[in-house]
Amino acid sequence: MSPALLEELAAASQNLESAEPPEIIGWAARRFGDKLTMATAFGPEGCAIIHWLAAVAPKTFVFNLETGYQFKETLELRDRLAKRYGIEVALEAPDTTVEEYERLHGGPLYRTDSNRCCGDRKIAVIKRVLTRFDAWMSGIRRDQSPDRAAAPIVGWDHKFDVAKISPLANWTKAKVWDLIVRENIPYNPLHDQGYVSIGCWPCTRAITMGEDERAGRWSGTAKTECGLHSKE
Ligand code: SF4
């Protein structure tokens, strides 16, 4: 990455700070063309971006990190989105199946070493995918967690060596759900059962009233992020 590119991205980020997500997505699609990709775990924000992408840049390569531990409702949502928008989200998986992985480690690592498990089944996979692209887009919002509070609209992702676009950085959970209801966008039915932030089933639980929206992820441990959106 050159200083000129960093400057360009910082200027774009500033210009887009008050832009609505479809405008940001449109800018990213024009700037990076087929070198732009989007990653989604099929949360409401990802579903919203797919909704806009279908109108603005439907040929964008969209992928999901298929760890082998996702809820069946999450994988069914992939099919519902494909039917509605014609966007087939690619399932990018690690080299080993869950059975092979657990055999190799004498049991499920999510119980004993969740950082290693996320590293092997998510981070290594996204690194592999992103080598084919110049920019990636995700649905993170600044108000989701302290880790995400400083996310720029457009910036350089030093971890994966590509530009990163966060079209929903300035949005709130209420605005995302308002859009989903208004536009009848498919969403994960687990959200209606108290699951707010949904990842792999062993590391996700429903939350109760008043809990932080990510409290159901790696509950009972100090871990709050899988590492996709953190600097280290
Ligand atoms: S979220 Fe849990 S099961 Fe999924 S990769 Fe991370 S540790 Fe493994």
mmCIF file of C-alpha atoms and ligand atoms in Angstrom:
data_model
loop_
_atom_site.group_PDB
_atom_site.id
_atom_site.type_symbol
_atom_site.label_atom_id
_atom_site.label_comp_id
_atom_site.label_asym_id
_atom_site.label_seq_id
_atom_site.Cartn_x
_atom_site.Cartn_y
_atom_site.Cartn_z
ATOM 1 C CA MET A 1 0.000 0.000 0.000
ATOM 2 C CA SER A 2 1.403 3.379 -1.024
ATOM 3 C CA PRO A 3 1.083 6.690 0.870
ATOM 4 C CA ALA A 4 -0.910 8.009 -2.126
ATOM 5 C CA LEU A 5 -3.459 5.208 -1.779
ATOM 6 C CA LEU A 6 -3.741 5.817 1.963
ATOM 7 C CA GLU A 7 -4.361 9.501 1.290
ATOM 8 C CA GLU A 8 -6.963 8.700 -1.350
ATOM 9 C CA LEU A 9 -8.827 6.344 1.005
ATOM 10 C CA ALA A 10 -8.725 8.842 3.876
ATOM 11 C CA ALA A 11 -10.140 11.586 1.616
ATOM 12 C CA ALA A 12 -12.873 9.246 0.324
ATOM 13 C CA SER A 13 -13.728 8.285 3.888
ATOM 14 C CA GLN A 14 -14.095 11.924 4.873
ATOM 15 C CA ASN A 15 -16.259 12.689 1.815
ATOM 16 C CA LEU A 16 -18.494 9.702 2.519
ATOM 17 C CA GLU A 17 -18.805 10.284 6.270
ATOM 18 C CA SER A 18 -22.361 11.585 5.972
ATOM 19 C CA ALA A 19 -23.340 9.524 2.901
ATOM 20 C CA GLU A 20 -26.025 6.865 3.072
ATOM 21 C CA PRO A 21 -24.928 3.216 2.664
ATOM 22 C CA PRO A 22 -26.074 2.764 -0.986
ATOM 23 C CA GLU A 23 -23.921 5.748 -1.989
ATOM 24 C CA ILE A 24 -20.912 4.298 -0.155
ATOM 25 C CA ILE A 25 -21.461 0.885 -1.753
ATOM 26 C CA GLY A 26 -21.771 2.534 -5.173
ATOM 27 C CA TRP A 27 -18.501 4.398 -4.635
ATOM 28 C CA ALA A 28 -16.735 1.178 -3.592
ATOM 29 C CA ALA A 29 -18.073 -0.719 -6.601
ATOM 30 C CA ARG A 30 -16.928 2.015 -9.008
ATOM 31 C CA ARG A 31 -13.530 2.428 -7.352
ATOM 32 C CA PHE A 32 -12.629 -1.256 -7.031
ATOM 33 C CA GLY A 33 -14.802 -3.003 -9.659
ATOM 34 C CA ASP A 34 -14.381 -6.780 -9.598
ATOM 35 C CA LYS A 35 -11.592 -6.393 -7.046
ATOM 36 C CA LEU A 36 -14.203 -5.528 -4.414
ATOM 37 C CA THR A 37 -15.644 -8.306 -2.276
ATOM 38 C CA MET A 38 -18.021 -8.485 0.654
ATOM 39 C CA ALA A 39 -17.937 -10.813 3.652
ATOM 40 C CA THR A 40 -21.088 -11.671 5.551
ATOM 41 C CA ALA A 41 -22.127 -13.862 8.460
ATOM 42 C CA PHE A 42 -25.738 -13.170 7.377
ATOM 43 C CA GLY A 43 -26.450 -10.745 10.204
ATOM 44 C CA PRO A 44 -29.099 -8.071 9.565
ATOM 45 C CA GLU A 45 -26.433 -5.623 8.419
ATOM 46 C CA GLY A 46 -25.067 -8.101 5.862
ATOM 47 C CA CYS A 47 -28.578 -8.807 4.580
ATOM 48 C CA ALA A 48 -29.103 -5.041 4.186
ATOM 49 C CA ILE A 49 -25.865 -4.680 2.200
ATOM 50 C CA ILE A 50 -26.881 -7.581 -0.062
ATOM 51 C CA HIS A 51 -30.211 -5.797 -0.609
ATOM 52 C CA TRP A 52 -28.388 -2.667 -1.804
ATOM 53 C CA LEU A 53 -25.701 -4.579 -3.710
ATOM 54 C CA ALA A 54 -28.413 -6.288 -5.752
ATOM 55 C CA ALA A 55 -29.406 -2.857 -7.060
ATOM 56 C CA VAL A 56 -25.990 -1.211 -7.268
ATOM 57 C CA ALA A 57 -23.405 -3.923 -8.054
ATOM 58 C CA PRO A 58 -25.006 -7.385 -8.185
ATOM 59 C CA LYS A 59 -21.924 -9.063 -9.646
ATOM 60 C CA THR A 60 -19.839 -8.334 -6.530
ATOM 61 C CA PHE A 61 -18.313 -11.499 -5.071
ATOM 62 C CA VAL A 62 -19.972 -12.047 -1.684
ATOM 63 C CA PHE A 63 -18.706 -14.755 0.651
ATOM 64 C CA ASN A 64 -19.394 -16.315 4.023
ATOM 65 C CA LEU A 65 -16.854 -17.999 6.289
ATOM 66 C CA GLU A 66 -18.351 -21.456 6.573
ATOM 67 C CA THR A 67 -16.634 -22.707 9.708
ATOM 68 C CA GLY A 68 -18.732 -25.874 9.778
ATOM 69 C CA TYR A 69 -20.271 -24.687 13.045
ATOM 70 C CA GLN A 70 -22.956 -22.349 11.688
ATOM 71 C CA PHE A 71 -26.625 -22.679 12.587
ATOM 72 C CA LYS A 72 -28.793 -24.375 9.991
ATOM 73 C CA GLU A 73 -31.019 -21.265 10.029
ATOM 74 C CA THR A 74 -27.990 -19.216 8.935
ATOM 75 C CA LEU A 75 -27.256 -21.487 5.979
ATOM 76 C CA GLU A 76 -30.935 -21.540 5.009
ATOM 77 C CA LEU A 77 -30.861 -17.736 4.981
ATOM 78 C CA ARG A 78 -28.170 -17.932 2.293
ATOM 79 C CA ASP A 79 -30.667 -19.773 0.063
ATOM 80 C CA ARG A 80 -33.476 -17.321 0.846
ATOM 81 C CA LEU A 81 -31.259 -14.370 -0.098
ATOM 82 C CA ALA A 82 -30.194 -16.107 -3.323
ATOM 83 C CA LYS A 83 -33.838 -16.626 -4.228
ATOM 84 C CA ARG A 84 -34.799 -13.030 -3.492
ATOM 85 C CA TYR A 85 -31.775 -11.233 -4.962
ATOM 86 C CA GLY A 86 -30.054 -13.712 -7.296
ATOM 87 C CA ILE A 87 -26.841 -13.246 -5.273
ATOM 88 C CA GLU A 88 -25.310 -16.627 -4.423
ATOM 89 C CA VAL A 89 -23.087 -16.087 -1.398
ATOM 90 C CA ALA A 90 -19.983 -18.299 -1.738
ATOM 91 C CA LEU A 91 -19.292 -20.548 1.250
ATOM 92 C CA GLU A 92 -15.558 -20.374 1.942
ATOM 93 C CA ALA A 93 -14.466 -23.216 4.215
ATOM 94 C CA PRO A 94 -11.252 -24.261 5.950
ATOM 95 C CA ASP A 95 -9.195 -27.173 4.563
ATOM 96 C CA THR A 96 -10.466 -29.569 7.223
ATOM 97 C CA THR A 97 -14.026 -30.617 7.984
ATOM 98 C CA VAL A 98 -15.257 -30.210 11.548
ATOM 99 C CA GLU A 99 -14.826 -33.976 12.097
ATOM 100 C CA GLU A 100 -11.226 -33.938 10.827
ATOM 101 C CA TYR A 101 -10.415 -30.803 12.810
ATOM 102 C CA GLU A 102 -11.802 -32.156 16.070
ATOM 103 C CA ARG A 103 -10.075 -35.499 15.549
ATOM 104 C CA LEU A 104 -6.787 -33.694 14.916
ATOM 105 C CA HIS A 105 -7.092 -31.733 18.169
ATOM 106 C CA GLY A 106 -8.582 -34.423 20.359
ATOM 107 C CA GLY A 107 -11.937 -32.638 20.599
ATOM 108 C CA PRO A 108 -13.561 -29.285 19.838
ATOM 109 C CA LEU A 109 -11.107 -26.416 20.194
ATOM 110 C CA TYR A 110 -13.936 -23.921 20.707
ATOM 111 C CA ARG A 111 -14.079 -25.262 24.282
ATOM 112 C CA THR A 112 -10.388 -25.099 25.064
ATOM 113 C CA ASP A 113 -8.795 -22.598 22.658
ATOM 114 C CA SER A 114 -11.407 -20.480 20.887
ATOM 115 C CA ASN A 115 -8.788 -18.046 19.575
ATOM 116 C CA ARG A 116 -7.024 -20.889 17.766
ATOM 117 C CA CYS A 117 -10.373 -22.199 16.495
ATOM 118 C CA CYS A 118 -11.353 -18.763 15.094
ATOM 119 C CA GLY A 119 -7.823 -18.388 13.736
ATOM 120 C CA ASP A 120 -7.984 -21.670 11.839
ATOM 121 C CA ARG A 121 -11.612 -21.639 10.754
ATOM 122 C CA LYS A 122 -12.136 -17.930 10.079
ATOM 123 C CA ILE A 123 -8.982 -15.816 9.917
ATOM 124 C CA ALA A 124 -6.900 -18.224 7.798
ATOM 125 C CA VAL A 125 -9.827 -18.593 5.410
ATOM 126 C CA ILE A 126 -10.525 -14.877 4.995
ATOM 127 C CA LYS A 127 -6.804 -14.263 4.448
ATOM 128 C CA ARG A 128 -6.874 -16.825 1.645
ATOM 129 C CA VAL A 129 -9.950 -15.234 0.036
ATOM 130 C CA LEU A 130 -8.744 -11.636 0.321
ATOM 131 C CA THR A 131 -5.496 -12.313 -1.568
ATOM 132 C CA ARG A 132 -7.711 -12.236 -4.705
ATOM 133 C CA PHE A 133 -9.127 -8.766 -3.957
ATOM 134 C CA ASP A 134 -8.110 -5.127 -3.385
ATOM 135 C CA ALA A 135 -10.953 -4.203 -1.039
ATOM 136 C CA TRP A 136 -13.503 -5.837 1.247
ATOM 137 C CA MET A 137 -16.735 -4.619 2.657
ATOM 138 C CA SER A 138 -18.460 -5.656 5.853
ATOM 139 C CA GLY A 139 -21.509 -4.691 7.881
ATOM 140 C CA ILE A 140 -19.870 -3.508 11.103
ATOM 141 C CA ARG A 141 -21.389 -0.544 12.956
ATOM 142 C CA ARG A 142 -19.493 1.810 15.245
ATOM 143 C CA ASP A 143 -22.070 1.469 17.995
ATOM 144 C CA GLN A 144 -21.709 -2.339 18.228
ATOM 145 C CA SER A 145 -18.675 -2.444 20.497
ATOM 146 C CA PRO A 146 -15.689 -0.371 21.681
ATOM 147 C CA ASP A 147 -13.492 -2.304 19.211
ATOM 148 C CA ARG A 148 -15.618 -1.042 16.334
ATOM 149 C CA ALA A 149 -16.197 2.521 17.555
ATOM 150 C CA ALA A 150 -13.379 4.017 15.487
ATOM 151 C CA ALA A 151 -14.083 2.150 12.248
ATOM 152 C CA PRO A 152 -13.682 4.528 9.299
ATOM 153 C CA ILE A 153 -16.110 4.397 6.361
ATOM 154 C CA VAL A 154 -13.106 3.631 4.143
ATOM 155 C CA GLY A 155 -9.667 2.728 5.407
ATOM 156 C CA TRP A 156 -6.723 0.428 5.012
ATOM 157 C CA ASP A 157 -6.962 -2.959 6.668
ATOM 158 C CA HIS A 158 -3.411 -3.620 7.835
ATOM 159 C CA LYS A 159 -4.307 -7.089 8.990
ATOM 160 C CA PHE A 160 -5.390 -8.314 5.581
ATOM 161 C CA ASP A 161 -3.568 -5.789 3.357
ATOM 162 C CA VAL A 162 -6.602 -4.558 1.451
ATOM 163 C CA ALA A 163 -8.890 -1.549 1.664
ATOM 164 C CA LYS A 164 -11.887 -1.957 3.953
ATOM 165 C CA ILE A 165 -15.266 -0.352 3.481
ATOM 166 C CA SER A 166 -17.871 -0.173 6.245
ATOM 167 C CA PRO A 167 -20.991 1.336 4.656
ATOM 168 C CA LEU A 168 -23.001 0.946 7.876
ATOM 169 C CA ALA A 169 -20.401 2.360 10.256
ATOM 170 C CA ASN A 170 -22.671 5.328 11.018
ATOM 171 C CA TRP A 171 -25.924 3.422 11.213
ATOM 172 C CA THR A 172 -27.732 2.169 14.297
ATOM 173 C CA LYS A 173 -29.339 -1.191 14.953
ATOM 174 C CA ALA A 174 -32.774 0.508 14.839
ATOM 175 C CA LYS A 175 -32.118 1.924 11.355
ATOM 176 C CA VAL A 176 -31.006 -1.488 10.059
ATOM 177 C CA TRP A 177 -34.141 -3.200 11.400
ATOM 178 C CA ASP A 178 -36.359 -0.423 10.124
ATOM 179 C CA LEU A 179 -34.972 -1.030 6.621
ATOM 180 C CA ILE A 180 -35.377 -4.797 6.952
ATOM 181 C CA VAL A 181 -39.018 -4.495 7.959
ATOM 182 C CA ARG A 182 -39.807 -1.781 5.392
ATOM 183 C CA GLU A 183 -38.214 -3.649 2.483
ATOM 184 C CA ASN A 184 -39.156 -7.129 3.705
ATOM 185 C CA ILE A 185 -35.507 -8.233 3.533
ATOM 186 C CA PRO A 186 -34.950 -11.898 4.545
ATOM 187 C CA TYR A 187 -33.291 -12.231 7.965
ATOM 188 C CA ASN A 188 -32.235 -15.000 10.338
ATOM 189 C CA PRO A 189 -35.309 -16.315 12.244
ATOM 190 C CA LEU A 190 -33.095 -16.832 15.307
ATOM 191 C CA HIS A 191 -33.305 -13.054 15.828
ATOM 192 C CA ASP A 192 -36.943 -13.596 16.806
ATOM 193 C CA GLN A 193 -35.787 -16.006 19.555
ATOM 194 C CA GLY A 194 -33.509 -13.624 21.445
ATOM 195 C CA TYR A 195 -30.338 -14.139 19.420
ATOM 196 C CA VAL A 196 -29.004 -10.704 18.565
ATOM 197 C CA SER A 197 -25.486 -11.253 17.219
ATOM 198 C CA ILE A 198 -25.231 -14.683 15.592
ATOM 199 C CA GLY A 199 -22.023 -16.559 14.872
ATOM 200 C CA CYS A 200 -21.143 -20.246 15.254
ATOM 201 C CA TRP A 201 -23.633 -22.202 17.366
ATOM 202 C CA PRO A 202 -21.134 -23.319 20.059
ATOM 203 C CA CYS A 203 -20.170 -19.693 20.746
ATOM 204 C CA THR A 204 -23.554 -17.965 20.515
ATOM 205 C CA ARG A 205 -26.432 -17.730 22.964
ATOM 206 C CA ALA A 206 -29.654 -15.751 23.123
ATOM 207 C CA ILE A 207 -29.468 -12.643 25.314
ATOM 208 C CA THR A 208 -31.869 -11.204 27.831
ATOM 209 C CA MET A 209 -33.296 -7.693 28.091
ATOM 210 C CA GLY A 210 -30.712 -5.070 28.961
ATOM 211 C CA GLU A 211 -27.678 -7.130 27.927
ATOM 212 C CA ASP A 212 -25.192 -5.713 25.426
ATOM 213 C CA GLU A 213 -26.006 -6.780 21.868
ATOM 214 C CA ARG A 214 -22.823 -8.876 21.600
ATOM 215 C CA ALA A 215 -23.128 -10.394 25.089
ATOM 216 C CA GLY A 216 -24.263 -13.681 23.561
ATOM 217 C CA ARG A 217 -20.977 -14.211 21.721
ATOM 218 C CA TRP A 218 -18.316 -16.306 23.555
ATOM 219 C CA SER A 219 -20.421 -15.775 26.642
ATOM 220 C CA GLY A 220 -18.625 -16.385 29.934
ATOM 221 C CA THR A 221 -15.175 -15.745 28.424
ATOM 222 C CA ALA A 222 -13.125 -12.573 27.916
ATOM 223 C CA LYS A 223 -13.272 -13.005 24.150
ATOM 224 C CA THR A 224 -15.453 -10.434 22.329
ATOM 225 C CA GLU A 225 -14.303 -10.641 18.705
ATOM 226 C CA CYS A 226 -13.199 -13.442 16.415
ATOM 227 C CA GLY A 227 -10.407 -11.219 15.078
ATOM 228 C CA LEU A 228 -11.860 -10.289 11.687
ATOM 229 C CA HIS A 229 -12.451 -6.693 12.709
ATOM 230 C CA SER A 230 -9.740 -6.147 15.310
ATOM 231 C CA LYS A 231 -6.289 -4.776 14.543
ATOM 232 C CA GLU A 232 -4.312 -7.642 16.075
HETATM 233 S S1 SF4 B 1 -16.830 -18.733 16.789
HETATM 234 FE FE1 SF4 B 1 -16.464 -20.576 18.057
HETATM 235 S S2 SF4 B 1 -16.809 -22.365 16.747
HETATM 236 FE FE2 SF4 B 1 -16.696 -20.531 15.423
HETATM 237 S S3 SF4 B 1 -14.595 -20.521 14.734
HETATM 238 FE FE3 SF4 B 1 -14.675 -19.209 16.570
HETATM 239 S S4 SF4 B 1 -14.251 -20.558 18.352
HETATM 240 FE FE4 SF4 B 1 -14.664 -21.864 16.528
#
